[in-house]
Coordinates of C-alpha atoms and ligand atoms in Angstrom, one line a residue:
X1 CA -5.2 6.1 30.8
X2 CA -4.5 9.0 33.1
X3 CA -4.5 13.0 31.8
X4 CA -0.4 12.9 31.9
X5 CA -0.5 10.2 28.8
X6 CA -3.4 12.3 27.1
X7 CA -1.9 15.0 26.8
X8 CA 1.7 13.7 26.4
X9 CA 0.5 12.3 23.1
X10 CA -1.1 15.4 22.1
X11 CA 2.0 17.2 22.7
X12 CA 4.3 14.5 20.8
X13 CA 1.4 14.5 18.2
X14 CA 1.7 18.4 17.4
X15 CA 5.7 18.6 17.8
X16 CA 6.5 15.8 15.0
X17 CA 3.2 16.8 12.9
X18 CA 1.9 13.4 13.3
X19 CA -2.0 12.5 12.6
X20 CA -3.9 9.3 13.8
X21 CA -6.1 7.3 12.1
X22 CA -7.6 4.6 13.5
X23 CA -10.1 2.1 12.4
X24 CA -13.6 1.2 14.1
X25 CA -12.4 -2.0 15.5
X26 CA -10.0 -0.6 17.9
X27 CA -10.3 0.1 21.5
X28 CA -12.0 2.9 22.8
X29 CA -9.1 4.4 24.1
X30 CA -7.2 4.4 20.8
X31 CA -10.6 5.6 19.3
X32 CA -10.0 8.8 21.3
X33 CA -6.8 9.8 20.7
X34 CA -7.4 9.5 16.8
X35 CA -8.1 12.6 14.9
X36 CA -9.9 10.3 12.2
X37 CA -11.9 6.9 12.7
X38 CA -13.9 5.5 10.2
X39 CA -14.2 2.2 8.2
X40 CA -11.8 1.4 5.6
X41 CA -13.5 3.4 2.6
X42 CA -12.9 6.4 5.0
X43 CA -9.8 5.9 6.1
X44 CA -8.5 5.5 2.6
X45 CA -9.8 8.4 1.5
X46 CA -9.0 10.5 4.5
X47 CA -5.6 9.3 3.8
X48 CA -5.2 10.9 0.3
X49 CA -5.9 14.3 1.8
X50 CA -4.2 14.6 4.7
X51 CA -1.4 18.0 5.1
X52 CA 0.9 16.1 8.0
X53 CA 4.1 14.5 7.4
X54 CA 3.6 11.5 9.9
X55 CA 0.7 9.2 9.7
X56 CA 0.1 6.7 12.2
X57 CA -2.0 4.1 11.0
X58 CA -4.2 2.2 14.3
X59 CA -5.4 -1.1 12.3
X60 CA -3.9 -3.6 10.8
X61 CA -1.2 -3.9 7.8
X62 CA -3.7 -3.3 4.8
X63 CA -5.0 -0.1 6.4
X64 CA -1.2 1.2 6.4
X65 CA -0.2 -0.5 3.2
X66 CA -3.2 1.5 1.2
X67 CA -2.3 4.6 3.0
X68 CA 1.2 4.4 1.6
X69 CA -0.1 3.5 -1.7
X70 CA -2.4 7.0 -1.9
X71 CA 0.3 9.1 0.1
X72 CA 3.8 7.7 -0.7
X73 CA 5.7 11.2 0.3
X74 CA 4.6 10.7 3.8
X75 CA 5.8 8.7 6.5
X76 CA 3.3 5.8 7.9
X77 CA 3.5 3.8 10.4
X78 CA 1.8 1.0 11.6
X79 CA 2.0 0.7 15.3
X80 CA 2.0 -2.9 15.8
X81 CA 3.9 -4.9 13.0
X82 CA 2.3 -8.0 13.7
X83 CA -1.1 -7.0 13.1
X84 CA -2.1 -8.3 10.3
X85 CA -5.5 -9.7 8.8
X86 CA -6.4 -13.3 8.5
X87 CA -8.6 -12.8 5.5
X88 CA -5.9 -10.8 3.5
X89 CA -3.4 -14.2 4.0
X90 CA -6.1 -16.2 2.3
X91 CA -5.2 -15.2 -1.0
X92 CA -1.6 -14.9 -3.0
X93 CA -0.9 -13.0 -6.2
X94 CA 0.0 -16.1 -7.9
X95 CA -3.3 -17.6 -7.5
X96 CA -4.8 -14.7 -8.6
X97 CA -2.4 -15.4 -11.7
X98 CA -3.7 -18.3 -12.6
X99 CA -7.5 -18.0 -11.7
X100 CA -7.7 -15.0 -14.3
X101 CA -6.1 -17.1 -17.1
X102 CA -8.9 -19.4 -16.7
X103 CA -11.6 -16.3 -17.1
X104 CA -10.1 -14.1 -19.5
X105 CA -12.4 -11.5 -20.0
X106 CA -13.3 -11.3 -16.7
X107 CA -12.7 -7.8 -14.0
X108 CA -10.9 -8.9 -11.1
X109 CA -12.2 -7.1 -8.2
X110 CA -10.3 -6.8 -4.7
X111 CA -11.6 -6.2 -1.5
X112 CA -9.4 -3.6 0.0
X113 CA -8.9 -6.4 3.0
X114 CA -5.9 -7.6 0.8
X115 CA -2.0 -7.2 0.9
X116 CA -0.8 -4.5 -1.7
X117 CA 0.7 -7.4 -3.6
X118 CA -2.8 -8.7 -4.2
X119 CA -4.3 -5.5 -5.2
X120 CA -1.4 -5.4 -7.8
X121 CA -2.7 -8.2 -9.9
X122 CA -6.5 -6.7 -9.7
X123 CA -8.3 -4.1 -11.6
X124 CA -10.4 -2.6 -9.0
X125 CA -10.7 -2.5 -5.2
X126 CA -14.1 -2.2 -3.0
X127 CA -14.8 -1.8 0.6
X128 CA -17.9 -3.3 2.3
X129 CA -19.2 0.5 2.3
X130 CA -19.0 1.4 -1.5
X131 CA -18.8 -2.9 -2.7
X132 CA -22.8 -2.2 -4.3
X133 CA -22.1 1.5 -5.6
X134 CA -18.8 0.2 -7.4
X135 CA -19.8 -3.3 -8.9
X136 CA -22.9 -2.0 -10.1
X137 CA -20.7 0.2 -12.2
X138 CA -18.7 -2.1 -13.5
X139 CA -18.6 -2.6 -17.1
X140 CA -18.3 -6.1 -17.0
X141 CA -20.3 -9.4 -17.9
X142 CA -18.0 -11.5 -15.0
X143 CA -16.3 -10.1 -12.5
X144 CA -13.9 -12.3 -10.0
X145 CA -14.7 -11.4 -6.3
X146 CA -11.6 -12.0 -4.3
X147 CA -11.0 -12.7 -1.1
X148 CA -14.0 -13.1 0.6
X149 CA -17.3 -15.6 -0.2
X150 CA -19.5 -13.8 2.2
X151 CA -19.4 -10.5 1.1
X152 CA -19.0 -11.6 -2.7
X153 CA -22.0 -13.5 -2.2
X154 CA -23.9 -10.7 -0.7
X155 CA -22.8 -8.5 -3.1
X156 CA -24.0 -11.1 -6.0
X157 CA -27.1 -11.5 -4.7
X158 CA -28.3 -7.4 -4.7
X159 CA -26.4 -7.4 -8.2
X160 CA -28.1 -10.0 -10.0
X161 CA -27.1 -8.7 -13.4
X162 CA -23.5 -9.3 -12.9
X163 CA -22.1 -13.2 -13.1
X164 CA -19.7 -12.8 -9.9
X165 CA -17.4 -15.9 -9.4
X166 CA -16.0 -15.8 -5.9
X167 CA -12.6 -16.5 -3.5
X168 CA -13.4 -19.0 -1.3
X169 CA -11.4 -16.7 1.6
X170 CA -13.6 -15.9 5.0
X171 CA -13.0 -13.6 7.8
X172 CA -11.9 -15.7 10.6
X173 CA -13.3 -13.4 13.0
X174 CA -17.0 -12.9 11.5
X175 CA -17.4 -16.4 9.5
X176 CA -17.6 -17.8 13.0
X177 CA -21.3 -16.7 14.0
X178 CA -23.9 -19.1 13.3
X179 CA -27.3 -18.6 12.6
X180 CA -28.1 -20.7 16.3
X181 CA -26.2 -18.0 18.1
X182 CA -27.7 -14.8 15.9
X183 CA -31.5 -16.4 16.6
X184 CA -30.5 -17.2 20.4
X185 CA -29.7 -13.3 20.5
X186 CA -32.6 -12.3 19.0
X187 CA -34.8 -14.4 21.5
X188 CA -32.8 -13.0 24.8
X189 CA -33.5 -9.6 23.6
X190 CA -36.7 -9.5 21.7
X191 CA -37.6 -5.9 19.9
X192 CA -33.8 -5.4 19.6
X193 CA -32.5 -4.7 16.1
X194 CA -29.7 -6.9 14.7
X195 CA -27.2 -4.7 12.6
X196 CA -24.2 -7.1 10.9
X197 CA -21.0 -6.8 8.8
X198 CA -21.6 -8.6 5.1
X199 CA -18.7 -10.6 6.2
X200 CA -21.0 -13.1 8.3
X201 CA -22.1 -15.9 6.3
X202 CA -25.1 -15.7 4.7
X203 CA -27.4 -17.6 7.1
X204 CA -26.7 -14.8 9.6
X205 CA -27.0 -11.8 7.0
X206 CA -30.5 -12.9 6.4
X207 CA -31.9 -12.5 9.8
X208 CA -30.6 -8.9 10.3
X209 CA -32.2 -5.7 10.1
X210 CA -29.4 -4.1 8.4
X211 CA -26.3 -5.1 6.8
X212 CA -23.2 -2.7 6.3
X213 CA -19.5 -1.4 6.8
X214 CA -18.6 -0.7 10.6
X215 CA -19.1 3.1 10.2
X216 CA -22.9 2.0 8.8
X217 CA -23.2 0.0 12.0
X218 CA -22.8 2.6 14.1
X219 CA -24.2 5.2 12.5
X220 CA -27.4 2.9 12.5
X221 CA -27.0 2.3 15.7
X222 CA -27.0 5.8 16.5
X223 CA -30.0 6.7 14.7
X224 CA -32.1 3.3 15.6
X225 CA -35.0 4.3 18.0
X226 CA -34.8 0.7 19.8
X227 CA -31.7 -1.2 21.3
X228 CA -29.5 -2.8 19.0
X229 CA -27.5 -5.8 18.6
X230 CA -24.2 -5.5 17.4
X231 CA -22.9 -8.3 14.6
X232 CA -19.7 -7.3 14.2
X233 CA -16.0 -7.4 15.6
X234 CA -16.6 -5.9 19.6
X235 CA -14.8 -3.2 19.1
X236 CA -18.0 -1.6 17.3
X237 CA -19.7 -2.0 21.1
X238 CA -17.4 -1.3 23.1
X239 CA -17.2 2.0 21.6
X240 CA -20.8 2.5 21.4
X241 CA -21.5 1.6 24.7
X242 CA -18.7 3.7 26.2
X243 CA -19.6 6.7 23.8
X244 CA -23.6 6.6 24.4
X245 CA -24.3 5.5 27.9
X246 CA -28.2 6.5 27.3
X247 CA -28.8 4.1 24.7
X248 CA -29.2 0.3 24.5
X249 CA -26.5 -2.1 22.4
X250 CA -26.2 -5.3 23.0
X251 CA -23.1 -8.0 22.5
X252 CA -23.3 -10.8 19.8
X253 CA -20.7 -13.3 21.1
X254 CA -18.0 -11.0 22.0
X255 CA -15.3 -13.9 22.7
X256 CA -16.0 -14.9 19.3
X257 CA -16.2 -11.5 17.6
X258 CA -12.3 -10.3 18.4
X259 CA -10.2 -9.4 16.1
X260 CA -6.7 -10.2 17.7
X261 CA -5.1 -8.0 15.5
X262 CA -7.1 -5.2 16.2
X263 CA -6.4 -5.0 19.8
X264 CA -2.2 -5.0 20.3
X265 CA -2.6 -0.9 20.1
X266 CA -2.3 0.5 24.3
X267 CA -2.0 4.1 24.3
X268 CA 1.4 4.0 25.9
X269 CA 2.2 1.4 22.3
X270 CA 0.8 4.7 20.7
X271 CA 3.1 7.0 22.3
X272 CA 5.8 5.1 21.8
X273 CA 5.5 4.8 18.0
X274 CA 4.7 8.6 18.1
X275 CA 8.2 9.0 20.0
X276 CA 9.9 6.7 16.8
X277 CA 10.3 3.5 19.5
X278 CA 7.7 1.2 18.3
X279 CA 6.2 0.7 15.3
X280 CA 7.6 0.1 11.5
X281 CA 7.6 2.7 8.9
X282 CA 5.9 1.2 5.8
X283 CA 8.2 1.0 2.8
X284 CA 6.9 0.2 -0.5
X285 CA 8.5 -0.6 -3.9
X286 CA 7.5 2.3 -6.6
X287 CA 6.7 -0.1 -9.2
X288 CA 4.4 -2.2 -6.6
X289 CA 2.9 0.5 -5.7
X290 CA 1.8 2.0 -8.9
X291 CA 0.3 -0.9 -9.9
X292 CA -1.5 -1.7 -6.3
X293 CA -2.7 2.7 -6.6
X294 CA -4.7 1.8 -10.1
X295 CA -7.4 -0.4 -8.1
X296 CA -7.6 1.9 -5.2
X297 CA -7.9 5.0 -7.9
X298 CA -10.7 2.9 -9.5
X299 CA -12.2 2.5 -6.2
X300 CA -12.6 6.1 -5.3
X301 CA -13.3 7.3 -8.7
X302 CA -16.1 4.9 -8.7
X303 CA -17.2 4.7 -5.3
Ligands
13P1 P1 -14.8 -2.7 7.0 O1 -14.8 -1.1 5.9 O2 -16.7 -2.1 7.1 O3 -14.4 -1.0 8.2 O4 -14.5 -3.2 7.2 C1 -13.1 -3.9 7.9 C2 -13.0 -5.2 7.9 O5 -11.8 -5.6 8.6 C3 -14.0 -5.6 8.4 O6 -13.8 -7.0 9.3
SF4_2 FE1 -9.2 -9.0 8.7 FE2 -11.9 -10.2 9.9 FE3 -9.9 -8.7 11.5 FE4 -11.1 -7.6 9.8 S1 -12.0 -8.4 11.7 S2 -9.2 -7.0 10.2 S3 -11.4 -9.1 7.5 S4 -9.5 -10.6 10.3

């Protein structure tokens, strides 16, 4: 990125009262341009309090929707309208309604990686960094957890007093990681620690020194006194290696641990979005927004 482009983005941002949020999987040059970066929980919390009239969400659609749910009076822009989430597409609201009928007393807990329409038929949301705290506090014997079977299994193992029934969804990126690949990486880098996202399969998480959200992985990796193998989408390792050249981080299968939906945004596209020449302004039916907001509010209250 040229200095001229960086300066122009800063100037246009100011002139248009725009704030840029970026998820940790975004390319390093987008992270550098963002005002606020973080995991899904941090971005949702930040969105609820921003003073600016326009918010650009550099991430995927469910993240932009979450911002709109919490800040309806703002113009919320998703620079790349095609940026979705493969996991969020694995469940439909009508499937949840049918599932609930089979478990009438259960509390329905949705991972934040879901559409607004899905959130609207659930009771509470969680993110990977807030899930254990929230599920532990839920006053329910049975919990229907959706859509991620891996995150759900990870929570269930740590909340043995809850009966958790899991939807069979998964992240098409993290779920590809195998136990063999992880053992190979540990063998290639003896003495390194392994940090993974709980969207990975149990057979992978079992070998990790820590499992947590993307922001928790970054925090762990920065503070570690040993090299760290980064077991999540490659954007995290891309930014860590760029920002901390004196520390040792190792990629884990960067070809497969790439979420294509997180890679659409470039500095040029971001400038176009600021100028109103690219991107989609998120619109949402008010009744749907209010229903979805209940699940997110409950998350913010408990998390
Ligand atoms: P985090 O909440 O950990 O940032 O995760 C979001 C995500 O999409 C992981 O694949
Ligand atoms: Fe969705 Fe997986 Fe991409 Fe995260 S990494 S946005 S869960 S597809």
